[in-house]
Amino acid sequence: GAVVSQHPSWVICKSGTSVKIECRSLDFQATTMFWYRQFPKQSLMLMATSNEGSKATYEQGVEKDKFLINHASLTLSTLTVTSAHPEDSSFYICSARVWGGSNQPQHFGDGTRLSIL
Amino acid sequence: ELKVEQNPLFLSMQEGKNYTIYCNYSTTSDRLYWYRQDPGKSLESLFVLLSNGAVKQEGRLMASLDTKARLSTLHITAAVHDLSATYFCAVDIRYTGNQFYFGTGTSLTVIP
């Protein structure tokens, strides 16, 4: 089945640091990947849609200069949290759909737990 | 504004009992998905419902979709402890470009 790998799984860093999270589709190509944020005991909130070879589409209220997204290939999207602060601490999850599989569910990575001290 | 609401938000039930989780959404969609999330983990796909009247069953879980009522249900039969998790429904709105909008989630605890 379709596998999405996310790295790292857990990162703790000091305030002001930039943190990069990788999302890879291991056995399929994904022209579109999605980035979500989930606070404790809350649902997933879509942050942005990452499009291969073009700019990401950000949801309302998400700062594009804060959360940099790069989708350089059909199997890799990266999310960089720039100058992270404690309020950015959250569980970040990426997902991808099999290319051309619009009726298929999104396949989710294992998530990255980000803790900013 | 699109809303995807689940009911109940929290559910504690004894093993062997039945219960139904409801997912209401506020706009037209004919694609709905159910996911399971264990604590500290990502999401596991449970069901894909693609048409009005769709019904899918896997083990003790059964999901259905009524697109006219904008309602999906996830029915639990004879619950067991292993079903304890948080369950999310997600609605796929085509015109937004393949994005998912998640429900509020239902945290289920099955008590032995």
mmCIF file of C-alpha atoms in Angstrom, chain A residues 15-92:
data_model
loop_
_atom_site.group_PDB
_atom_site.id
_atom_site.type_symbol
_atom_site.label_atom_id
_atom_site.label_comp_id
_atom_site.label_asym_id
_atom_site.label_seq_id
_atom_site.Cartn_x
_atom_site.Cartn_y
_atom_site.Cartn_z
ATOM 1 C CA SER A 15 13.042 29.374 20.635
ATOM 2 C CA GLY A 16 14.252 31.207 17.548
ATOM 3 C CA THR A 17 15.493 28.090 15.770
ATOM 4 C CA SER A 18 14.245 27.053 12.349
ATOM 5 C CA VAL A 19 13.086 23.465 12.010
ATOM 6 C CA LYS A 20 12.657 21.481 8.796
ATOM 7 C CA ILE A 21 10.248 18.567 8.509
ATOM 8 C CA GLU A 22 10.360 16.184 5.556
ATOM 9 C CA CYS A 23 7.480 14.290 4.022
ATOM 10 C CA ARG A 24 8.192 11.569 1.481
ATOM 11 C CA SER A 25 5.942 9.308 -0.522
ATOM 12 C CA LEU A 26 7.908 6.075 -0.586
ATOM 13 C CA ASP A 27 6.203 3.949 -3.200
ATOM 14 C CA PHE A 28 4.122 6.368 -5.237
ATOM 15 C CA GLN A 29 4.266 9.791 -6.805
ATOM 16 C CA ALA A 30 2.390 12.654 -5.230
ATOM 17 C CA THR A 31 1.888 15.892 -7.136
ATOM 18 C CA THR A 32 0.043 17.238 -4.134
ATOM 19 C CA MET A 33 0.831 16.881 -0.471
ATOM 20 C CA PHE A 34 -0.918 18.421 2.478
ATOM 21 C CA TRP A 35 0.380 19.769 5.756
ATOM 22 C CA TYR A 36 -1.736 19.698 8.894
ATOM 23 C CA ARG A 37 -1.262 20.884 12.446
ATOM 24 C CA GLN A 38 -2.901 19.232 15.411
ATOM 25 C CA PHE A 39 -2.968 20.648 18.922
ATOM 26 C CA PRO A 40 -3.546 18.283 21.862
ATOM 27 C CA LYS A 41 -7.011 16.750 21.905
ATOM 28 C CA GLN A 42 -8.054 18.743 18.855
ATOM 29 C CA SER A 43 -8.755 17.885 15.272
ATOM 30 C CA LEU A 44 -6.409 18.312 12.338
ATOM 31 C CA MET A 45 -6.261 21.742 10.803
ATOM 32 C CA LEU A 46 -5.123 22.044 7.218
ATOM 33 C CA MET A 47 -2.251 24.509 6.989
ATOM 34 C CA ALA A 48 -1.330 24.372 3.339
ATOM 35 C CA THR A 49 -1.464 22.402 0.137
ATOM 36 C CA SER A 50 1.928 21.686 -1.346
ATOM 37 C CA ASN A 51 2.104 21.476 -5.136
ATOM 38 C CA GLU A 52 5.058 19.961 -6.922
ATOM 39 C CA GLY A 53 6.912 22.569 -8.919
ATOM 40 C CA SER A 54 4.812 25.522 -7.826
ATOM 41 C CA LYS A 55 4.016 27.631 -4.808
ATOM 42 C CA ALA A 56 2.082 26.183 -1.915
ATOM 43 C CA THR A 57 -1.459 27.276 -1.215
ATOM 44 C CA TYR A 58 -1.902 28.411 2.367
ATOM 45 C CA GLU A 59 -5.078 28.340 4.396
ATOM 46 C CA GLN A 60 -6.412 31.546 5.833
ATOM 47 C CA GLY A 61 -4.549 32.595 8.941
ATOM 48 C CA VAL A 62 -1.402 30.581 8.208
ATOM 49 C CA GLU A 63 1.678 32.752 7.772
ATOM 50 C CA LYS A 64 3.471 31.740 4.590
ATOM 51 C CA ASP A 65 6.684 33.438 5.711
ATOM 52 C CA LYS A 66 6.579 31.492 8.956
ATOM 53 C CA PHE A 67 5.833 28.097 7.479
ATOM 54 C CA LEU A 68 7.907 27.656 4.341
ATOM 55 C CA ILE A 69 6.883 24.808 2.083
ATOM 56 C CA ASN A 70 8.963 23.390 -0.716
ATOM 57 C CA HIS A 71 7.799 20.573 -2.993
ATOM 58 C CA ALA A 72 10.821 20.001 -5.144
ATOM 59 C CA SER A 73 9.978 16.548 -6.470
ATOM 60 C CA LEU A 74 7.064 14.178 -6.879
ATOM 61 C CA THR A 75 8.055 12.334 -3.723
ATOM 62 C CA LEU A 76 9.259 15.025 -1.331
ATOM 63 C CA SER A 77 7.728 18.021 0.376
ATOM 64 C CA THR A 78 9.362 19.943 3.201
ATOM 65 C CA LEU A 79 7.890 22.243 5.826
ATOM 66 C CA THR A 80 10.255 24.665 7.539
ATOM 67 C CA VAL A 81 9.064 26.408 10.664
ATOM 68 C CA THR A 82 11.156 29.554 10.722
ATOM 69 C CA SER A 83 12.186 31.255 13.941
ATOM 70 C CA ALA A 84 10.034 28.879 15.940
ATOM 71 C CA HIS A 85 8.462 30.002 19.196
ATOM 72 C CA PRO A 86 6.723 28.021 21.956
ATOM 73 C CA GLU A 87 3.304 28.708 20.431
ATOM 74 C CA ASP A 88 4.456 26.780 17.344
ATOM 75 C CA SER A 89 4.755 23.634 19.441
ATOM 76 C CA SER A 90 2.338 21.134 17.955
ATOM 77 C CA PHE A 91 1.960 17.844 16.127
ATOM 78 C CA TYR A 92 2.566 18.356 12.415
#
